[in-house]
Amino acid sequence: MKSKLIVLITILSAVTLCIACNGNAETKNDNDEKDSIVQEEINPLDTFAYTDYNSVARILAGKYPDDSLFLVDVVNSSKFNYHISSFDNTWEDHSKELEKVTAWSNQYLENEDTVFYPFGGPDFNYLDAVFPNCKFTVLIGLEKGGKIPFSDSLSVAQYDKILDMVTHTIVTNVGFSFFRTKSMAVDLAGYLEGTLPIVMMFMSRHGFDVINVNHVFINDNGEFEYTNPDQVWAYTMDKDYQDAYEVIYKKPEEKEYRKLVYMSMDVSDDEINQQTFPLMMQNYFKNQTTFLKAASYLLDRAAFNIVKSYILDNSHKIISVPSGLQFRDVDSTWNVDLYGYYTGPIRLFYDRQQNDLKQAYKDGEPIEIDFLFDYYTGSPSLYVATKKED
């Protein structure tokens, strides 16, 4: 009897111990789950509910804003209705050209998601056409970042002039497939100030939502940093965007956010920051893609040797037109594919003939392209240089 009692006590003790262990395990699992929930970071962009950036972008692009109360007097005006119809008519034919560019890109380019676009100014239009999957890009131009229209009562009062300037700027870009610097300096100096409104407008036309915009700078480590961290999530468009800005954007169906940085900057040898700029290139564009279009042959000038060396040293792929990187600068360490047909420079750049490029087209097997590009209307030309594997 005594032995049976001992056995019973032993069994009960074992059961109690198992229950306790299981309880501890469940408690531990519960704690682990709670810890994982606490540790999981929520992207602030997912909870950022300020929509005025996107509303302005849509108005500039000739679309009604999602918020029916946003600038109701503007969107109900006859001027805005005219802006919509004018923009739609201009864009209808132009979008067909862009579709040709994107079709070429999908066939001949890889999934380029990080792109350096110096001398591009506010040309998000062709950036997205050539690189529809781009997630991060840096655009550089001489023009200031400017300000966002309709962010104050004065610009709202001048809405008709702002819409007229947008229409004029779009017709110019669409007609020439590039921005004319002198013309743009006039267009962006009045009621439509700086490059930011143009970038936002093109983003909306290409089907993107503009989520947030902030001023940035390159710090000593060559990284982009917010100038005013306290204003990053402020529900206001009244910020300083003059020198450089970052735009966060995405398509409505996308989960991943895209980022564009525009820098108002002179990258000539005398002006470029030789401490932070090369670090920026290494941080963001090492073994990435550089895009050169309508670059006015600046890289053929001695005054731009430094930025040219940064491009050649860091890029894995360079997509260029004749006015960008000169063909002679692409040495035997690159594989080159030619597209279109090279006939020489336009009259404005008559002294920039590239006989080696002409010979390469003659000796090679260039692939035809059927879209307008760069300064050429009858014989567009571009090449894709890919760094050879070591």
Coordinates of C-alpha atoms in Angstrom, one line a residue:
M1 CA 0.0 0.0 0.0
K2 CA 2.8 2.3 0.9
S3 CA 4.6 1.6 -2.3
K4 CA 1.4 2.3 -4.4
L5 CA 1.1 5.6 -2.6
I6 CA 4.6 6.5 -3.4
V7 CA 4.0 5.7 -7.1
L8 CA 0.8 7.8 -7.1
I9 CA 2.6 10.8 -5.6
T10 CA 5.4 10.4 -8.2
I11 CA 2.9 10.4 -11.1
L12 CA 1.0 13.4 -9.7
S13 CA 4.3 15.3 -9.3
A14 CA 5.3 14.5 -12.9
V15 CA 1.9 15.6 -14.2
T16 CA 2.1 18.9 -12.2
L17 CA 5.6 19.5 -13.5
C18 CA 4.5 18.9 -17.1
I19 CA 1.6 21.3 -16.7
A20 CA 3.9 23.9 -15.2
C21 CA 6.4 23.5 -18.0
N22 CA 3.7 23.7 -20.6
G23 CA 2.3 26.8 -18.9
N24 CA 5.8 28.4 -18.9
A25 CA 6.3 27.5 -22.5
E26 CA 2.9 29.0 -23.5
T27 CA 3.7 32.1 -21.5
K28 CA 7.1 32.3 -23.2
N29 CA 5.5 31.8 -26.6
D30 CA 3.0 34.5 -25.8
N31 CA 5.8 36.8 -24.7
D32 CA 7.8 36.0 -27.9
E33 CA 4.7 36.8 -30.0
K34 CA 4.2 40.1 -28.0
D35 CA 7.9 40.9 -28.4
S36 CA 7.7 40.3 -32.1
I37 CA 4.7 42.5 -32.4
V38 CA 6.4 45.3 -30.5
Q39 CA 9.6 44.9 -32.4
E40 CA 7.9 45.0 -35.8
E41 CA 8.4 48.5 -37.1
I42 CA 5.5 50.3 -38.8
N43 CA 6.6 52.4 -41.8
P44 CA 5.5 56.0 -41.0
L45 CA 4.6 56.4 -44.7
D46 CA 1.8 53.8 -44.2
T47 CA 0.1 56.1 -41.6
F48 CA 0.9 59.4 -43.2
A49 CA -2.5 60.6 -44.2
Y50 CA -1.7 64.0 -45.7
T51 CA -2.9 64.1 -49.3
D52 CA -2.3 67.7 -50.4
Y53 CA 0.9 66.8 -52.3
N54 CA -1.0 64.4 -54.4
S55 CA -3.9 66.7 -54.9
V56 CA -1.7 69.4 -56.3
A57 CA 0.1 66.9 -58.5
R58 CA -3.2 65.8 -59.9
I59 CA -4.4 69.3 -60.6
L60 CA -1.2 70.2 -62.4
A61 CA -1.6 67.0 -64.4
G62 CA -5.1 67.9 -65.5
K63 CA -6.8 65.5 -63.1
Y64 CA -9.4 66.0 -60.4
P65 CA -8.0 65.7 -56.9
D66 CA -9.2 62.7 -54.8
D67 CA -10.3 65.2 -52.1
S68 CA -13.4 66.8 -53.6
L69 CA -13.0 69.8 -51.2
F70 CA -9.4 70.6 -52.1
L71 CA -9.2 73.9 -54.0
V72 CA -12.9 73.5 -54.9
D73 CA -13.0 76.9 -56.6
V74 CA -10.0 76.1 -58.8
V75 CA -11.2 72.7 -59.9
N76 CA -14.7 74.0 -60.6
S77 CA -13.4 76.8 -62.8
S78 CA -13.6 77.0 -66.6
K79 CA -9.9 77.5 -66.7
F80 CA -9.3 74.1 -65.1
N81 CA -11.7 72.4 -67.5
Y82 CA -9.8 73.9 -70.4
H83 CA -6.5 72.7 -68.7
I84 CA -7.9 69.2 -68.6
S85 CA -8.9 69.0 -72.2
S86 CA -5.7 70.7 -73.4
F87 CA -3.5 68.4 -71.4
D88 CA -5.4 65.3 -72.5
N89 CA -5.1 66.2 -76.2
T90 CA -1.4 66.9 -75.9
W91 CA -0.7 63.8 -73.9
E92 CA -2.7 61.4 -76.1
D93 CA -0.2 61.4 -78.9
H94 CA 2.8 61.8 -76.7
S95 CA 1.9 58.8 -74.6
K96 CA 2.1 56.7 -77.7
E97 CA 5.8 57.7 -78.1
L98 CA 6.5 57.0 -74.5
E99 CA 4.9 53.5 -74.9
K100 CA 7.5 52.8 -77.7
V101 CA 10.3 53.9 -75.4
T102 CA 9.1 51.6 -72.6
A103 CA 8.6 48.7 -75.1
W104 CA 12.2 49.1 -76.2
S105 CA 13.3 49.2 -72.5
N106 CA 11.4 46.1 -71.6
Q107 CA 13.0 44.2 -74.5
Y108 CA 16.6 45.3 -74.3
L109 CA 17.2 46.6 -70.7
E110 CA 17.3 44.6 -67.5
N111 CA 15.3 45.6 -64.4
E112 CA 17.1 48.8 -63.7
D113 CA 15.8 50.0 -60.3
T114 CA 18.5 52.5 -59.3
V115 CA 19.4 55.3 -61.8
F116 CA 21.7 58.3 -61.8
Y117 CA 20.4 61.0 -64.2
P118 CA 22.7 64.0 -64.3
F119 CA 21.8 66.9 -66.5
G120 CA 18.2 65.6 -66.6
G121 CA 16.6 68.5 -64.8
P122 CA 13.0 67.7 -64.0
D123 CA 12.7 65.1 -66.7
F124 CA 10.8 62.4 -64.8
N125 CA 8.8 61.9 -68.0
Y126 CA 11.5 60.1 -69.9
L127 CA 13.0 58.7 -66.8
D128 CA 9.9 56.6 -66.1
A129 CA 9.5 55.7 -69.8
V130 CA 13.0 54.2 -70.0
F131 CA 13.1 52.8 -66.4
P132 CA 9.5 51.9 -65.5
N133 CA 10.8 49.8 -62.5
C134 CA 13.1 52.5 -61.1
K135 CA 12.8 52.6 -57.3
F136 CA 15.5 55.2 -56.6
T137 CA 16.9 58.0 -58.7
V138 CA 18.9 61.2 -58.4
L139 CA 18.2 64.0 -61.0
I140 CA 20.6 66.9 -61.3
G141 CA 20.0 70.3 -63.0
L142 CA 20.9 73.9 -62.6
E143 CA 17.3 75.0 -62.0
K144 CA 16.2 75.5 -58.4
G145 CA 13.8 73.2 -56.7
G146 CA 11.3 76.0 -56.2
K147 CA 8.0 75.7 -54.4
I148 CA 4.7 73.8 -54.6
P149 CA 1.9 75.7 -56.3
F150 CA -1.3 76.4 -54.3
S151 CA 0.6 76.1 -51.0
D152 CA -0.3 79.7 -50.1
S153 CA -3.2 82.1 -50.8
L154 CA -1.2 84.2 -53.3
S155 CA -0.5 81.3 -55.6
V156 CA -4.1 80.1 -55.4
A157 CA -5.2 83.5 -56.5
Q158 CA -2.9 83.1 -59.6
Y159 CA -4.1 79.6 -60.5
D160 CA -5.1 80.5 -64.0
K161 CA -1.5 81.8 -64.8
I162 CA 0.0 78.7 -63.1
L163 CA -2.1 76.3 -65.3
D164 CA -1.2 78.3 -68.4
M165 CA 2.5 77.9 -67.5
V166 CA 2.1 74.2 -67.0
T167 CA 0.5 73.8 -70.4
H168 CA 3.3 75.8 -72.1
T169 CA 6.0 73.8 -70.4
I170 CA 4.4 70.5 -71.3
V171 CA 4.0 71.4 -75.0
T172 CA 7.7 72.4 -75.1
N173 CA 8.9 69.2 -73.5
V174 CA 6.6 67.0 -75.5
G175 CA 7.5 68.6 -78.7
F176 CA 11.3 68.4 -78.3
S177 CA 11.5 65.3 -76.0
F178 CA 13.8 67.3 -73.7
F179 CA 13.8 70.5 -71.7
R180 CA 15.4 73.6 -73.2
T181 CA 17.4 75.1 -70.4
K182 CA 17.0 78.8 -71.5
S183 CA 13.3 78.4 -72.1
M184 CA 12.8 76.6 -68.8
A185 CA 14.6 79.3 -66.9
V186 CA 11.9 81.7 -68.0
D187 CA 9.0 79.2 -67.5
L188 CA 10.1 78.3 -64.0
A189 CA 10.9 81.8 -62.7
G190 CA 7.4 83.2 -62.5
Y191 CA 4.1 81.8 -61.1
L192 CA 5.3 78.2 -61.7
E193 CA 8.5 78.3 -59.6
G194 CA 11.2 75.7 -59.9
T195 CA 11.4 72.0 -61.0
L196 CA 9.3 70.5 -58.3
P197 CA 5.9 71.2 -59.8
I198 CA 7.0 69.7 -63.1
V199 CA 8.3 66.5 -61.4
M200 CA 5.1 66.2 -59.4
M201 CA 2.9 66.8 -62.5
F202 CA 4.8 64.1 -64.5
M203 CA 4.5 61.6 -61.7
S204 CA 0.7 62.0 -61.6
R205 CA 0.5 61.7 -65.4
H206 CA 2.5 58.5 -65.2
G207 CA 0.0 57.1 -62.7
F208 CA 1.8 57.7 -59.5
D209 CA 0.6 59.1 -56.2
V210 CA 2.9 61.7 -54.5
I211 CA 3.1 60.8 -50.9
N212 CA 5.6 63.2 -49.3
V213 CA 8.2 65.9 -50.2
N214 CA 11.0 67.2 -48.1
H215 CA 14.2 69.2 -48.4
V216 CA 17.4 67.1 -48.2
F217 CA 21.2 67.6 -48.4
I218 CA 24.3 65.4 -48.8
N219 CA 26.0 65.0 -45.4
D220 CA 29.7 64.5 -44.8
N221 CA 29.3 60.7 -45.3
G222 CA 27.8 61.1 -48.7
E223 CA 24.3 60.2 -47.5
F224 CA 21.1 62.0 -48.1
E225 CA 19.7 63.5 -44.9
Y226 CA 16.6 65.6 -44.1
T227 CA 17.4 69.2 -43.5
N228 CA 14.5 69.7 -41.1
P229 CA 13.7 66.3 -39.5
D230 CA 11.0 67.9 -37.4
Q231 CA 9.1 68.8 -40.5
V232 CA 9.3 65.5 -42.3
W233 CA 5.8 64.4 -41.3
A234 CA 4.3 67.9 -41.0
Y235 CA 0.9 68.3 -42.6
T236 CA 2.0 71.3 -44.7
M237 CA 3.5 72.0 -48.2
D238 CA 5.1 75.2 -47.0
K239 CA 8.7 74.0 -46.9
D240 CA 12.0 75.0 -48.4
Y241 CA 12.8 73.0 -51.5
Q242 CA 15.2 75.3 -53.3
D243 CA 18.6 73.4 -53.3
A244 CA 17.5 69.8 -53.2
Y245 CA 14.3 67.8 -52.4
E246 CA 13.2 64.2 -52.0
V247 CA 9.9 63.0 -53.4
I248 CA 8.3 59.8 -52.1
Y249 CA 5.8 58.3 -54.5
K250 CA 4.2 55.1 -55.6
K251 CA 1.4 53.7 -57.7
P252 CA -1.9 53.0 -55.9
E253 CA -1.5 49.3 -56.2
E254 CA 2.1 49.2 -55.1
K255 CA 3.2 48.3 -51.6
E256 CA 6.8 49.5 -52.0
Y257 CA 7.6 53.2 -52.0
R258 CA 9.8 54.8 -54.6
K259 CA 12.2 57.7 -54.0
L260 CA 13.4 60.5 -56.3
V261 CA 16.0 63.1 -55.2
Y262 CA 16.5 66.3 -57.2
M263 CA 19.6 68.4 -56.7
S264 CA 20.0 71.9 -58.0
M265 CA 23.7 71.7 -58.6
D266 CA 26.6 72.8 -60.9
V267 CA 28.7 69.7 -61.4
S268 CA 31.5 71.4 -63.3
D269 CA 35.1 70.8 -62.0
D270 CA 35.2 74.2 -60.3
E271 CA 31.9 73.8 -58.4
I272 CA 31.5 70.1 -57.6
N273 CA 32.1 69.1 -54.0
Q274 CA 34.9 66.6 -54.3
Q275 CA 34.4 65.3 -50.7
T276 CA 30.7 64.5 -50.5
F277 CA 29.8 63.9 -54.1
P278 CA 32.1 60.9 -54.8
L279 CA 30.9 59.4 -51.5
M280 CA 27.3 59.9 -52.6
M281 CA 28.1 58.1 -55.9
Q282 CA 29.7 55.2 -54.1
N283 CA 26.9 54.9 -51.6
Y284 CA 24.0 54.9 -54.0
F285 CA 25.3 54.2 -57.5
K286 CA 28.2 51.8 -57.3
N287 CA 27.5 49.1 -59.9
Q288 CA 24.3 50.8 -60.9
T289 CA 23.0 52.6 -64.0
T290 CA 23.7 56.1 -65.3
F291 CA 21.3 57.7 -67.9
L292 CA 22.5 60.5 -70.1
K293 CA 20.1 62.3 -72.4
A294 CA 20.1 65.8 -74.0
A295 CA 23.3 66.6 -72.0
S296 CA 24.6 69.3 -74.4
Y297 CA 27.9 67.5 -74.8
L298 CA 29.0 68.8 -71.4
L299 CA 31.0 65.6 -70.7
D300 CA 33.1 66.4 -73.8
R301 CA 34.3 69.6 -72.1
A302 CA 37.4 69.7 -69.9
A303 CA 35.4 71.5 -67.3
F304 CA 33.4 68.3 -66.5
N305 CA 36.2 65.7 -66.3
I306 CA 35.6 65.1 -62.6
V307 CA 31.9 64.1 -62.8
K308 CA 32.7 62.1 -65.9
S309 CA 35.3 60.1 -64.0
Y310 CA 32.8 59.5 -61.2
I311 CA 30.3 58.1 -63.7
L312 CA 32.8 55.8 -65.4
D313 CA 34.2 54.6 -62.1
N314 CA 30.9 53.7 -60.5
S315 CA 28.5 52.7 -63.2
H316 CA 27.8 49.2 -64.2
K317 CA 25.7 50.3 -67.1
I318 CA 25.6 53.6 -69.0
I319 CA 22.7 54.4 -71.3
S320 CA 23.7 57.5 -73.3
V321 CA 22.9 59.5 -76.4
P322 CA 25.6 61.1 -78.5
S323 CA 25.3 64.4 -76.5
G324 CA 26.0 62.5 -73.3
L325 CA 29.2 60.5 -72.8
Q326 CA 31.4 60.6 -75.9
F327 CA 31.9 57.3 -77.6
R328 CA 35.7 57.5 -77.4
D329 CA 35.4 57.5 -73.5
V330 CA 33.9 54.0 -73.7
D331 CA 37.0 51.8 -73.7
S332 CA 37.6 48.1 -74.2
T333 CA 36.4 47.3 -70.6
W334 CA 32.8 47.9 -71.8
N335 CA 30.4 46.0 -74.0
V336 CA 28.4 48.3 -76.2
D337 CA 25.1 47.9 -78.0
L338 CA 24.1 50.5 -80.6
Y339 CA 20.6 51.6 -81.4
G340 CA 19.2 53.8 -84.1
Y341 CA 21.4 55.5 -86.6
Y342 CA 24.0 58.2 -86.1
T343 CA 24.2 61.0 -88.7
G344 CA 26.1 63.5 -86.6
P345 CA 25.3 66.4 -84.3
I346 CA 22.5 68.9 -84.9
R347 CA 23.5 72.4 -86.1
L348 CA 23.7 73.9 -82.7
F349 CA 26.5 71.5 -81.8
Y350 CA 28.1 71.3 -85.3
D351 CA 31.6 71.0 -83.9
R352 CA 30.8 67.8 -81.8
Q353 CA 31.1 65.3 -84.7
Q354 CA 32.0 61.8 -83.5
N355 CA 33.7 60.0 -86.3
D356 CA 34.5 57.0 -84.2
L357 CA 30.8 56.6 -83.3
K358 CA 29.9 56.9 -87.0
Q359 CA 32.4 54.2 -87.9
A360 CA 31.0 52.0 -85.1
Y361 CA 27.5 52.3 -86.6
K362 CA 28.9 51.5 -90.0
D363 CA 30.9 48.4 -88.9
G364 CA 28.4 47.1 -86.3
E365 CA 24.8 45.9 -86.4
P366 CA 22.8 48.6 -84.7
I367 CA 19.2 47.8 -83.8
E368 CA 16.5 50.1 -85.2
I369 CA 14.4 52.2 -82.8
D370 CA 11.1 53.9 -83.7
F371 CA 10.8 56.6 -81.1
L372 CA 12.0 60.2 -80.8
F373 CA 15.0 60.7 -78.5
D374 CA 17.4 63.4 -77.5
Y375 CA 17.9 66.2 -80.0
Y376 CA 17.2 64.1 -83.1
T377 CA 13.9 63.9 -84.9
G378 CA 14.7 61.9 -88.0
S379 CA 17.6 59.7 -86.9
P380 CA 17.6 59.0 -83.1
S381 CA 20.7 57.4 -81.7
L382 CA 21.7 55.9 -78.4
Y383 CA 24.0 53.2 -77.0
V384 CA 24.0 51.0 -74.0
A385 CA 27.4 50.3 -72.4
T386 CA 27.7 47.5 -69.9
K387 CA 30.8 46.9 -67.8
K388 CA 32.6 43.7 -68.6
E389 CA 33.0 41.1 -65.8
D390 CA 36.5 41.0 -64.3

